[in-house]
Amino acid sequence: LSLRRQRQMCIRDRADTIEKYAPGRYKEGANIIGNIKGDNGLGQSARIMCSLLDENNEPHVIRDFFVPPGGSRTNDMYDSRLTTQLPYDVNIIHVNASEFMVAYLSLGKDVWDYRYNIGYWAWELETFPEEWLPAFKLVDEVWTPSDFVTNTLKKYTDKPVVTVPHCIEPVASAQYGRKHFNLPEDKFLFLIMFNSGSVMERKNPLAAIKAFKQAFLKDEATKNKYKDVGLVIKISESELSADDEKIISSVIDKEDNIYFMCGQINKTEVNSLLKDVDVYVSLHRSEGFGLVMAEAMYLGTPVIATAWSGNTEFMNDDTACMVGYDMIELDKDYDVFKKGNVWADAHIDEAADYMVRLYEDKEYYNTKAGNGQAYAREHLAYKRSADIVSERLRQIHSKS
């Protein structure tokens, strides 16, 4: 048998032994299980869920759990509340579908037994990997951060799939100004930022670099005209892909007003960097949600972004600079993103035009910044999603 087939059979056999939800065996409430200390999107997702439960005073506990290597784990926001005790009847498990069997084996069958098990999953394409489908057997339902993900997963299961949008309230600090990051005070700065664990080909920073060069560095006359414009490239957890840093370094020159930053910084520093720059750029090929784009908008920084996938649920032509695209087929496997699937390839010419306009047209810039910030602060507030969570928990308990 192939390794994939063996894994599917293992999940099927073990899932069949999970004891069904038994109302009354545990107290009504939620056990949040996930990479709470993680500095990546998965960790932030778990922390957002804790905040949503706090918002409506839903009883819950927090258990830190990650599948190694887990990335950088320096966030201490919930350290004082971490526990290994799971007293409640609903598990909300922030572990990717690809690692759900590992989580089940690591945590143990007792964690699943007699509880209502919810997987909080994100995914970035409109097709779901076949080898992950058995993970549906380990959950009673799935929550996702966007309708984009929900609509994909509904194709593969009859179990409930519920959209619980991410919420944001990023806090920046004046102590982390441009000087802190060794960035020039006198330049109009664009920012590209990605985590190497998120697959560079999906985040597509090379397209954003190409757009910047086309806009401001295509010849000596253009360079002189736009000498007060710069590009910041920030890579987090570059150790997860040694090639990423080399690839980026190979396409930039020190003379090009391009500032390359590697290494881990804390969440407040990330937020501050987003606020310190003038424009955030994401020519991603796919996003399950797009947290950094949402945070930039919230902080008043205009965003240039590919007009496809999860980010389009909080971005439009009024609130951001939405870049057109062509759907292209993957010509080979890129980690979990397999050959034959399709994703978006942003139009570089259009992105370059947006860059120039944001720099040259102050009124246009202020409109995008203001609209984006107003929309993010209203529509990505915690109360909206907190109410979705509370109502869903009531529905689960009312069926018991």
mmCIF file of C-alpha atoms in Angstrom:
data_model
loop_
_atom_site.group_PDB
_atom_site.id
_atom_site.type_symbol
_atom_site.label_atom_id
_atom_site.label_comp_id
_atom_site.label_asym_id
_atom_site.label_seq_id
_atom_site.Cartn_x
_atom_site.Cartn_y
_atom_site.Cartn_z
ATOM 1 C CA LEU A 1 0.000 0.000 0.000
ATOM 2 C CA SER A 2 1.152 3.564 -0.676
ATOM 3 C CA LEU A 3 2.019 5.755 2.297
ATOM 4 C CA ARG A 4 -0.985 7.960 1.452
ATOM 5 C CA ARG A 5 -3.338 4.978 1.430
ATOM 6 C CA GLN A 6 -1.925 3.693 4.717
ATOM 7 C CA ARG A 7 -2.447 7.096 6.312
ATOM 8 C CA GLN A 8 -6.040 7.284 5.055
ATOM 9 C CA MET A 9 -6.798 3.830 6.415
ATOM 10 C CA CYS A 10 -5.205 4.734 9.744
ATOM 11 C CA ILE A 11 -7.363 7.836 10.088
ATOM 12 C CA ARG A 12 -10.492 5.917 9.095
ATOM 13 C CA ASP A 13 -9.842 3.131 11.580
ATOM 14 C CA ARG A 14 -8.934 5.441 14.444
ATOM 15 C CA ALA A 15 -11.783 7.874 13.738
ATOM 16 C CA ASP A 16 -14.257 5.020 13.972
ATOM 17 C CA THR A 17 -13.161 4.462 17.560
ATOM 18 C CA ILE A 18 -13.784 8.053 18.730
ATOM 19 C CA GLU A 19 -16.617 8.108 21.244
ATOM 20 C CA LYS A 20 -19.478 10.296 20.021
ATOM 21 C CA TYR A 21 -20.306 13.619 21.618
ATOM 22 C CA ALA A 22 -21.981 13.000 24.968
ATOM 23 C CA PRO A 23 -23.799 16.130 26.238
ATOM 24 C CA GLY A 24 -23.518 16.496 29.989
ATOM 25 C CA ARG A 25 -20.330 14.501 30.363
ATOM 26 C CA TYR A 26 -18.313 17.742 30.355
ATOM 27 C CA LYS A 27 -19.280 21.309 31.227
ATOM 28 C CA GLU A 28 -20.625 23.482 28.421
ATOM 29 C CA GLY A 29 -17.838 25.630 27.035
ATOM 30 C CA ALA A 30 -14.848 25.504 24.712
ATOM 31 C CA ASN A 31 -11.331 24.128 24.872
ATOM 32 C CA ILE A 32 -9.078 26.128 22.533
ATOM 33 C CA ILE A 33 -6.235 23.930 21.320
ATOM 34 C CA GLY A 34 -3.527 25.358 19.074
ATOM 35 C CA ASN A 35 -0.144 26.995 18.627
ATOM 36 C CA ILE A 36 -0.996 29.832 21.012
ATOM 37 C CA LYS A 37 2.621 30.997 21.344
ATOM 38 C CA GLY A 38 3.314 30.779 17.610
ATOM 39 C CA ASP A 39 4.458 33.880 15.749
ATOM 40 C CA ASN A 40 2.899 32.655 12.516
ATOM 41 C CA GLY A 41 -0.610 32.938 11.090
ATOM 42 C CA LEU A 42 -1.709 29.714 12.723
ATOM 43 C CA GLY A 43 -0.760 31.088 16.136
ATOM 44 C CA GLN A 44 -2.522 34.364 15.462
ATOM 45 C CA SER A 45 -5.620 32.462 14.361
ATOM 46 C CA ALA A 46 -5.741 30.613 17.671
ATOM 47 C CA ARG A 47 -5.258 33.808 19.658
ATOM 48 C CA ILE A 48 -8.032 35.519 17.706
ATOM 49 C CA MET A 49 -10.392 32.710 18.723
ATOM 50 C CA CYS A 50 -9.473 33.250 22.375
ATOM 51 C CA SER A 51 -10.289 36.940 21.995
ATOM 52 C CA LEU A 52 -13.632 36.145 20.365
ATOM 53 C CA LEU A 53 -14.624 33.958 23.304
ATOM 54 C CA ASP A 54 -13.437 36.643 25.721
ATOM 55 C CA GLU A 55 -15.545 39.244 23.899
ATOM 56 C CA ASN A 56 -18.806 37.508 24.841
ATOM 57 C CA ASN A 57 -17.568 35.966 28.089
ATOM 58 C CA GLU A 58 -17.898 32.422 26.773
ATOM 59 C CA PRO A 59 -16.368 29.906 29.218
ATOM 60 C CA HIS A 60 -13.180 28.449 27.798
ATOM 61 C CA VAL A 61 -9.648 27.282 28.499
ATOM 62 C CA ILE A 62 -6.498 27.533 26.369
ATOM 63 C CA ARG A 63 -4.135 24.653 25.660
ATOM 64 C CA ASP A 64 -0.911 25.337 23.789
ATOM 65 C CA PHE A 65 -0.194 22.674 21.183
ATOM 66 C CA PHE A 66 1.826 22.622 17.983
ATOM 67 C CA VAL A 67 3.041 20.106 15.458
ATOM 68 C CA PRO A 68 6.863 20.401 15.217
ATOM 69 C CA PRO A 69 8.767 22.316 14.055
ATOM 70 C CA GLY A 70 6.091 24.928 14.736
ATOM 71 C CA GLY A 71 8.192 27.915 13.739
ATOM 72 C CA SER A 72 9.140 30.759 16.074
ATOM 73 C CA ARG A 73 7.165 30.694 19.348
ATOM 74 C CA THR A 74 7.722 33.889 21.290
ATOM 75 C CA ASN A 75 4.186 35.240 21.768
ATOM 76 C CA ASP A 76 3.384 35.438 25.480
ATOM 77 C CA MET A 77 -0.063 37.043 25.248
ATOM 78 C CA TYR A 78 -1.857 34.127 26.912
ATOM 79 C CA ASP A 79 0.968 32.577 28.939
ATOM 80 C CA SER A 80 -0.791 33.196 32.254
ATOM 81 C CA ARG A 81 -3.877 31.307 31.086
ATOM 82 C CA LEU A 82 -2.334 28.195 29.549
ATOM 83 C CA THR A 83 -3.427 24.845 30.946
ATOM 84 C CA THR A 84 -3.377 21.165 30.070
ATOM 85 C CA GLN A 85 -6.830 20.662 31.596
ATOM 86 C CA LEU A 86 -9.758 20.381 29.160
ATOM 87 C CA PRO A 87 -12.946 20.647 31.229
ATOM 88 C CA TYR A 88 -15.380 21.644 28.465
ATOM 89 C CA ASP A 89 -17.475 19.750 25.936
ATOM 90 C CA VAL A 90 -16.437 21.500 22.700
ATOM 91 C CA ASN A 91 -12.927 21.396 21.265
ATOM 92 C CA ILE A 92 -11.911 24.144 18.826
ATOM 93 C CA ILE A 93 -8.687 22.819 17.349
ATOM 94 C CA HIS A 94 -6.422 25.184 15.402
ATOM 95 C CA VAL A 95 -4.358 22.614 13.544
ATOM 96 C CA ASN A 96 -4.182 22.430 9.757
ATOM 97 C CA ALA A 97 -6.000 19.555 8.083
ATOM 98 C CA SER A 98 -2.647 18.279 6.823
ATOM 99 C CA GLU A 99 -1.487 17.765 10.418
ATOM 100 C CA PHE A 100 -4.747 16.763 12.049
ATOM 101 C CA MET A 101 -3.872 13.076 12.317
ATOM 102 C CA VAL A 102 -0.564 13.994 13.958
ATOM 103 C CA ALA A 103 -2.487 16.139 16.435
ATOM 104 C CA TYR A 104 -4.882 13.288 17.167
ATOM 105 C CA LEU A 105 -2.059 10.842 17.816
ATOM 106 C CA SER A 106 -0.057 13.364 19.875
ATOM 107 C CA LEU A 107 -2.897 14.639 22.059
ATOM 108 C CA GLY A 108 -4.501 11.240 22.467
ATOM 109 C CA LYS A 109 -7.926 9.761 21.905
ATOM 110 C CA ASP A 110 -9.175 10.955 25.304
ATOM 111 C CA VAL A 111 -9.075 14.573 24.090
ATOM 112 C CA TRP A 112 -11.507 13.710 21.265
ATOM 113 C CA ASP A 113 -13.782 11.260 23.085
ATOM 114 C CA TYR A 114 -17.302 12.406 24.073
ATOM 115 C CA ARG A 115 -16.616 15.978 22.887
ATOM 116 C CA TYR A 116 -17.874 17.973 19.921
ATOM 117 C CA ASN A 117 -14.725 18.455 17.833
ATOM 118 C CA ILE A 118 -14.314 21.492 15.583
ATOM 119 C CA GLY A 119 -11.337 21.952 13.275
ATOM 120 C CA TYR A 120 -10.492 25.562 12.456
ATOM 121 C CA TRP A 121 -8.910 25.236 9.015
ATOM 122 C CA ALA A 122 -7.592 27.624 6.414
ATOM 123 C CA TRP A 123 -6.711 26.739 2.843
ATOM 124 C CA GLU A 124 -5.712 28.801 -0.139
ATOM 125 C CA LEU A 125 -7.065 27.045 -3.242
ATOM 126 C CA GLU A 126 -10.460 26.110 -4.629
ATOM 127 C CA THR A 127 -9.547 22.419 -4.582
ATOM 128 C CA PHE A 128 -8.664 20.475 -1.430
ATOM 129 C CA PRO A 129 -5.839 17.901 -1.394
ATOM 130 C CA GLU A 130 -7.186 14.365 -1.667
ATOM 131 C CA GLU A 131 -4.760 13.072 0.932
ATOM 132 C CA TRP A 132 -6.251 15.425 3.541
ATOM 133 C CA LEU A 133 -9.861 14.335 3.055
ATOM 134 C CA PRO A 134 -9.736 11.647 5.783
ATOM 135 C CA ALA A 135 -9.180 14.449 8.331
ATOM 136 C CA PHE A 136 -12.886 15.236 8.018
ATOM 137 C CA LYS A 137 -13.516 11.987 9.893
ATOM 138 C CA LEU A 138 -11.784 13.430 12.958
ATOM 139 C CA VAL A 139 -14.138 16.418 13.302
ATOM 140 C CA ASP A 140 -17.841 17.040 13.830
ATOM 141 C CA GLU A 141 -17.654 20.293 11.909
ATOM 142 C CA VAL A 142 -15.185 22.791 10.467
ATOM 143 C CA TRP A 143 -14.804 26.544 10.968
ATOM 144 C CA THR A 144 -12.910 28.723 8.490
ATOM 145 C CA PRO A 145 -11.793 32.371 8.330
ATOM 146 C CA SER A 146 -13.515 33.183 5.012
ATOM 147 C CA ASP A 147 -16.307 32.182 2.666
ATOM 148 C CA PHE A 148 -13.585 31.460 0.121
ATOM 149 C CA VAL A 149 -12.342 28.586 2.311
ATOM 150 C CA THR A 150 -15.849 27.561 3.374
ATOM 151 C CA ASN A 151 -17.054 27.223 -0.203
ATOM 152 C CA THR A 152 -14.080 25.030 -1.050
ATOM 153 C CA LEU A 153 -14.492 22.700 1.920
ATOM 154 C CA LYS A 154 -18.244 22.314 1.403
ATOM 155 C CA LYS A 155 -17.469 20.493 -1.836
ATOM 156 C CA TYR A 156 -15.859 17.692 0.159
ATOM 157 C CA THR A 157 -18.036 17.070 3.211
ATOM 158 C CA ASP A 158 -21.642 16.925 4.392
ATOM 159 C CA LYS A 159 -20.603 18.055 7.855
ATOM 160 C CA PRO A 160 -21.244 21.683 8.858
ATOM 161 C CA VAL A 161 -18.701 24.207 7.582
ATOM 162 C CA VAL A 162 -19.079 27.631 9.186
ATOM 163 C CA THR A 163 -17.318 30.899 8.347
ATOM 164 C CA VAL A 164 -15.940 32.637 11.437
ATOM 165 C CA PRO A 165 -14.020 35.596 9.960
ATOM 166 C CA HIS A 166 -10.731 36.641 11.483
ATOM 167 C CA CYS A 167 -10.863 39.879 13.444
ATOM 168 C CA ILE A 168 -8.096 42.352 14.049
ATOM 169 C CA GLU A 169 -7.111 45.134 16.395
ATOM 170 C CA PRO A 170 -3.390 45.654 15.727
ATOM 171 C CA VAL A 171 -1.495 47.897 18.110
ATOM 172 C CA ALA A 172 1.559 49.810 16.900
ATOM 173 C CA SER A 173 4.100 51.604 19.097
ATOM 174 C CA ALA A 174 5.926 54.870 18.493
ATOM 175 C CA GLN A 175 9.090 53.299 19.923
ATOM 176 C CA TYR A 176 9.316 51.186 16.769
ATOM 177 C CA GLY A 177 9.633 53.939 14.204
ATOM 178 C CA ARG A 178 11.658 53.805 11.011
ATOM 179 C CA LYS A 179 14.873 54.473 12.910
ATOM 180 C CA HIS A 180 14.333 51.277 14.908
ATOM 181 C CA PHE A 181 14.282 49.288 11.658
ATOM 182 C CA ASN A 182 17.195 51.236 10.093
ATOM 183 C CA LEU A 183 14.889 52.601 7.425
ATOM 184 C CA PRO A 184 15.188 56.086 5.883
ATOM 185 C CA GLU A 185 12.915 58.787 7.242
ATOM 186 C CA ASP A 186 12.845 60.758 3.983
ATOM 187 C CA LYS A 187 11.599 58.169 1.492
ATOM 188 C CA PHE A 188 8.184 56.973 0.353
ATOM 189 C CA LEU A 189 8.359 53.303 1.292
ATOM 190 C CA PHE A 190 6.518 50.272 -0.056
ATOM 191 C CA LEU A 191 6.564 47.056 1.983
ATOM 192 C CA ILE A 192 6.480 43.374 1.020
ATOM 193 C CA MET A 193 6.361 40.929 3.921
ATOM 194 C CA PHE A 194 6.041 37.150 4.050
ATOM 195 C CA ASN A 195 6.838 34.090 6.130
ATOM 196 C CA SER A 196 9.017 31.439 4.502
ATOM 197 C CA GLY A 197 6.814 28.737 6.008
ATOM 198 C CA SER A 198 3.930 30.054 3.883
ATOM 199 C CA VAL A 199 5.560 29.046 0.553
ATOM 200 C CA MET A 200 7.226 31.906 -1.292
ATOM 201 C CA GLU A 201 5.687 31.019 -4.657
ATOM 202 C CA ARG A 202 2.229 31.551 -3.149
ATOM 203 C CA LYS A 203 3.142 34.859 -1.517
ATOM 204 C CA ASN A 204 4.797 35.873 -4.806
ATOM 205 C CA PRO A 205 7.191 38.613 -3.606
ATOM 206 C CA LEU A 206 9.141 38.426 -6.869
ATOM 207 C CA ALA A 207 6.158 39.900 -8.729
ATOM 208 C CA ALA A 208 5.977 42.816 -6.295
ATOM 209 C CA ILE A 209 9.719 43.421 -6.668
ATOM 210 C CA LYS A 210 9.349 43.351 -10.451
ATOM 211 C CA ALA A 211 6.449 45.820 -10.282
ATOM 212 C CA PHE A 212 8.499 48.175 -8.091
ATOM 213 C CA LYS A 213 11.451 48.033 -10.466
ATOM 214 C CA GLN A 214 9.189 48.652 -13.442
ATOM 215 C CA ALA A 215 7.602 51.647 -11.725
ATOM 216 C CA PHE A 216 10.690 53.330 -10.313
ATOM 217 C CA LEU A 217 13.930 51.741 -11.529
ATOM 218 C CA LYS A 218 13.527 50.900 -15.223
ATOM 219 C CA ASP A 219 16.180 53.393 -16.402
ATOM 220 C CA GLU A 220 18.463 56.118 -15.076
ATOM 221 C CA ALA A 221 15.953 58.896 -15.797
ATOM 222 C CA THR A 222 13.260 57.055 -13.836
ATOM 223 C CA LYS A 223 15.671 56.364 -10.974
ATOM 224 C CA ASN A 224 16.530 60.056 -10.718
ATOM 225 C CA LYS A 225 12.871 61.095 -10.852
ATOM 226 C CA TYR A 226 11.901 58.699 -8.071
ATOM 227 C CA LYS A 227 15.055 58.713 -5.972
ATOM 228 C CA ASP A 228 13.002 59.332 -2.828
ATOM 229 C CA VAL A 229 11.024 56.068 -3.260
ATOM 230 C CA GLY A 230 12.081 52.807 -1.616
ATOM 231 C CA LEU A 231 11.020 49.194 -1.154
ATOM 232 C CA VAL A 232 11.224 47.233 2.099
ATOM 233 C CA ILE A 233 11.291 43.427 1.916
ATOM 234 C CA LYS A 234 10.728 41.611 5.207
ATOM 235 C CA ILE A 235 11.101 37.830 5.499
ATOM 236 C CA SER A 236 10.121 36.067 8.705
ATOM 237 C CA GLU A 237 11.385 32.603 9.597
ATOM 238 C CA SER A 238 13.688 32.440 6.577
ATOM 239 C CA GLU A 239 15.291 29.406 8.205
ATOM 240 C CA LEU A 240 12.248 27.428 7.062
ATOM 241 C CA SER A 241 13.421 27.901 3.471
ATOM 242 C CA ALA A 242 17.100 28.653 3.031
ATOM 243 C CA ASP A 243 16.532 29.288 -0.674
ATOM 244 C CA ASP A 244 14.067 32.163 -0.150
ATOM 245 C CA GLU A 245 16.678 34.599 1.122
ATOM 246 C CA LYS A 246 19.089 33.642 -1.668
ATOM 247 C CA ILE A 247 16.425 34.093 -4.340
ATOM 248 C CA ILE A 248 15.394 37.522 -3.051
ATOM 249 C CA SER A 249 19.020 38.618 -2.738
ATOM 250 C CA SER A 250 19.679 37.594 -6.334
ATOM 251 C CA VAL A 251 17.077 39.994 -7.771
ATOM 252 C CA ILE A 252 17.832 43.171 -5.798
ATOM 253 C CA ASP A 253 20.744 45.617 -5.790
ATOM 254 C CA LYS A 254 21.946 47.689 -2.863
ATOM 255 C CA GLU A 255 21.777 50.794 -5.044
ATOM 256 C CA ASP A 256 18.116 50.254 -5.821
ATOM 257 C CA ASN A 257 16.640 51.814 -2.680
ATOM 258 C CA ILE A 258 15.612 48.319 -1.622
ATOM 259 C CA TYR A 259 15.911 47.448 2.062
ATOM 260 C CA PHE A 260 16.071 43.745 2.858
ATOM 261 C CA MET A 261 15.172 42.598 6.380
ATOM 262 C CA CYS A 262 15.349 39.039 7.707
ATOM 263 C CA GLY A 263 14.772 37.613 11.157
ATOM 264 C CA GLN A 264 11.979 37.456 13.674
ATOM 265 C CA ILE A 265 10.388 40.537 15.242
ATOM 266 C CA ASN A 266 7.580 40.657 17.790
ATOM 267 C CA LYS A 267 3.966 41.352 16.897
ATOM 268 C CA THR A 268 4.025 44.975 18.025
ATOM 269 C CA GLU A 269 7.093 45.541 15.850
ATOM 270 C CA VAL A 270 5.287 43.954 12.888
ATOM 271 C CA ASN A 271 2.298 46.229 13.416
ATOM 272 C CA SER A 272 4.574 49.255 13.773
ATOM 273 C CA LEU A 273 6.447 48.414 10.586
ATOM 274 C CA LEU A 274 3.128 48.208 8.734
ATOM 275 C CA LYS A 275 2.256 51.670 10.028
ATOM 276 C CA ASP A 276 5.722 53.133 9.428
ATOM 277 C CA VAL A 277 5.721 52.458 5.689
ATOM 278 C CA ASP A 278 3.581 54.250 3.143
ATOM 279 C CA VAL A 279 2.082 51.313 1.209
ATOM 280 C CA TYR A 280 1.772 47.564 1.752
ATOM 281 C CA VAL A 281 1.957 45.319 -1.331
ATOM 282 C CA SER A 282 0.671 41.730 -1.645
ATOM 283 C CA LEU A 283 0.670 40.266 -5.140
ATOM 284 C CA HIS A 284 -0.168 36.882 -3.640
ATOM 285 C CA ARG A 285 -1.354 34.024 -5.768
ATOM 286 C CA SER A 286 -3.830 32.879 -3.131
ATOM 287 C CA GLU A 287 -4.871 33.669 0.440
ATOM 288 C CA GLY A 288 -7.263 31.912 2.801
ATOM 289 C CA PHE A 289 -7.893 35.283 4.471
ATOM 290 C CA GLY A 290 -4.983 37.739 4.340
ATOM 291 C CA LEU A 291 -4.376 38.945 7.894
ATOM 292 C CA VAL A 292 -1.459 41.273 7.133
ATOM 293 C CA MET A 293 -3.429 43.098 4.450
ATOM 294 C CA ALA A 294 -6.309 43.591 6.881
ATOM 295 C CA GLU A 295 -3.950 44.859 9.578
ATOM 296 C CA ALA A 296 -2.306 47.334 7.214
ATOM 297 C CA MET A 297 -5.719 48.719 6.290
ATOM 298 C CA TYR A 298 -6.696 48.988 9.957
ATOM 299 C CA LEU A 299 -3.502 50.953 10.668
ATOM 300 C CA GLY A 300 -4.206 53.398 7.829
ATOM 301 C CA THR A 301 -1.665 52.071 5.318
ATOM 302 C CA PRO A 302 -3.025 51.696 1.759
ATOM 303 C CA VAL A 303 -2.778 48.218 0.248
ATOM 304 C CA ILE A 304 -2.074 47.030 -3.285
ATOM 305 C CA ALA A 305 -3.322 43.442 -3.582
ATOM 306 C CA THR A 306 -4.295 40.689 -5.977
ATOM 307 C CA ALA A 307 -8.071 40.758 -6.464
ATOM 308 C CA TRP A 308 -8.559 37.043 -5.810
ATOM 309 C CA SER A 309 -9.182 34.665 -2.890
ATOM 310 C CA GLY A 310 -9.972 35.354 0.762
ATOM 311 C CA ASN A 311 -8.823 38.968 0.910
ATOM 312 C CA THR A 312 -11.588 40.072 -1.477
ATOM 313 C CA GLU A 313 -14.072 39.607 1.367
ATOM 314 C CA PHE A 314 -12.732 42.715 3.104
ATOM 315 C CA MET A 315 -11.131 44.549 0.178
ATOM 316 C CA ASN A 316 -12.629 46.145 -2.920
ATOM 317 C CA ASP A 317 -11.869 48.935 -5.364
ATOM 318 C CA ASP A 318 -13.019 51.552 -2.845
ATOM 319 C CA THR A 319 -10.876 50.331 0.048
ATOM 320 C CA ALA A 320 -7.691 49.176 -1.711
ATOM 321 C CA CYS A 321 -5.841 49.028 -5.014
ATOM 322 C CA MET A 322 -7.095 45.744 -6.444
ATOM 323 C CA VAL A 323 -4.852 44.201 -9.093
ATOM 324 C CA GLY A 324 -6.230 42.075 -11.919
ATOM 325 C CA TYR A 325 -4.862 38.616 -12.611
ATOM 326 C CA ASP A 326 -4.829 35.559 -14.827
ATOM 327 C CA MET A 327 -5.608 32.125 -13.437
ATOM 328 C CA ILE A 328 -2.639 29.875 -14.131
ATOM 329 C CA GLU A 329 -1.975 26.189 -13.646
ATOM 330 C CA LEU A 330 0.839 25.124 -11.340
ATOM 331 C CA ASP A 331 3.571 23.623 -13.492
ATOM 332 C CA LYS A 332 5.030 21.632 -10.602
ATOM 333 C CA ASP A 333 4.510 20.975 -6.909
ATOM 334 C CA TYR A 334 5.189 23.885 -4.569
ATOM 335 C CA ASP A 335 5.177 22.190 -1.186
ATOM 336 C CA VAL A 336 1.496 21.416 -0.414
ATOM 337 C CA PHE A 337 0.317 23.202 -3.566
ATOM 338 C CA LYS A 338 0.335 20.529 -6.230
ATOM 339 C CA LYS A 339 0.934 20.504 -9.966
ATOM 340 C CA GLY A 340 -2.297 20.882 -11.923
ATOM 341 C CA ASN A 341 -4.072 23.135 -9.425
ATOM 342 C CA VAL A 342 -4.709 26.758 -10.358
ATOM 343 C CA TRP A 343 -4.102 30.074 -8.640
ATOM 344 C CA ALA A 344 -3.915 33.756 -9.569
ATOM 345 C CA ASP A 345 -1.008 35.488 -11.274
ATOM 346 C CA ALA A 346 -1.244 39.236 -10.704
ATOM 347 C CA HIS A 347 -0.789 41.743 -13.539
ATOM 348 C CA ILE A 348 2.554 43.382 -12.832
ATOM 349 C CA ASP A 349 1.934 46.377 -15.134
ATOM 350 C CA GLU A 350 -1.229 47.249 -13.224
ATOM 351 C CA ALA A 351 0.522 46.925 -9.863
ATOM 352 C CA ALA A 352 3.313 49.203 -11.068
ATOM 353 C CA ASP A 353 0.763 51.800 -12.161
ATOM 354 C CA TYR A 354 -0.865 51.694 -8.722
ATOM 355 C CA MET A 355 2.518 52.218 -7.094
ATOM 356 C CA VAL A 356 3.213 55.333 -9.142
ATOM 357 C CA ARG A 357 -0.261 56.758 -8.598
ATOM 358 C CA LEU A 358 -0.150 56.284 -4.818
ATOM 359 C CA TYR A 359 3.185 58.091 -4.764
ATOM 360 C CA GLU A 360 2.208 60.950 -7.058
ATOM 361 C CA ASP A 361 -1.479 61.554 -6.247
ATOM 362 C CA LYS A 362 -1.877 62.573 -2.605
ATOM 363 C CA GLU A 363 -5.657 62.852 -2.815
ATOM 364 C CA TYR A 364 -5.911 59.351 -4.260
ATOM 365 C CA TYR A 365 -3.554 58.076 -1.562
ATOM 366 C CA ASN A 366 -5.565 59.641 1.265
ATOM 367 C CA THR A 367 -8.830 58.277 -0.115
ATOM 368 C CA LYS A 368 -7.538 54.704 -0.257
ATOM 369 C CA ALA A 369 -5.975 55.003 3.202
ATOM 370 C CA GLY A 370 -9.106 56.480 4.768
ATOM 371 C CA ASN A 371 -11.577 54.115 3.130
ATOM 372 C CA GLY A 372 -9.494 51.072 3.929
ATOM 373 C CA GLN A 373 -9.063 52.032 7.558
ATOM 374 C CA ALA A 374 -12.738 52.855 8.061
ATOM 375 C CA TYR A 375 -13.846 49.571 6.504
ATOM 376 C CA ALA A 376 -11.393 47.438 8.469
ATOM 377 C CA ARG A 377 -12.262 49.036 11.790
ATOM 378 C CA GLU A 378 -15.990 48.559 11.228
ATOM 379 C CA HIS A 379 -16.212 45.202 9.495
ATOM 380 C CA LEU A 380 -13.312 43.346 11.112
ATOM 381 C CA ALA A 381 -14.265 44.237 14.677
ATOM 382 C CA TYR A 382 -14.361 41.438 17.242
ATOM 383 C CA LYS A 383 -18.040 41.704 18.150
ATOM 384 C CA ARG A 384 -19.262 40.525 14.742
ATOM 385 C CA SER A 385 -17.356 37.248 14.780
ATOM 386 C CA ALA A 386 -17.770 36.798 18.522
ATOM 387 C CA ASP A 387 -21.520 36.709 17.993
ATOM 388 C CA ILE A 388 -21.123 34.077 15.252
ATOM 389 C CA VAL A 389 -19.115 31.894 17.652
ATOM 390 C CA SER A 390 -21.563 32.348 20.528
ATOM 391 C CA GLU A 391 -24.572 31.553 18.343
ATOM 392 C CA ARG A 392 -22.908 28.449 16.930
ATOM 393 C CA LEU A 393 -22.025 27.182 20.413
ATOM 394 C CA ARG A 394 -25.649 27.731 21.475
ATOM 395 C CA GLN A 395 -26.838 25.746 18.472
ATOM 396 C CA ILE A 396 -24.491 22.863 19.308
ATOM 397 C CA HIS A 397 -25.628 22.799 22.915
ATOM 398 C CA SER A 398 -29.321 23.143 22.006
ATOM 399 C CA LYS A 399 -29.096 19.925 19.972
ATOM 400 C CA SER A 400 -27.779 18.015 22.960
#
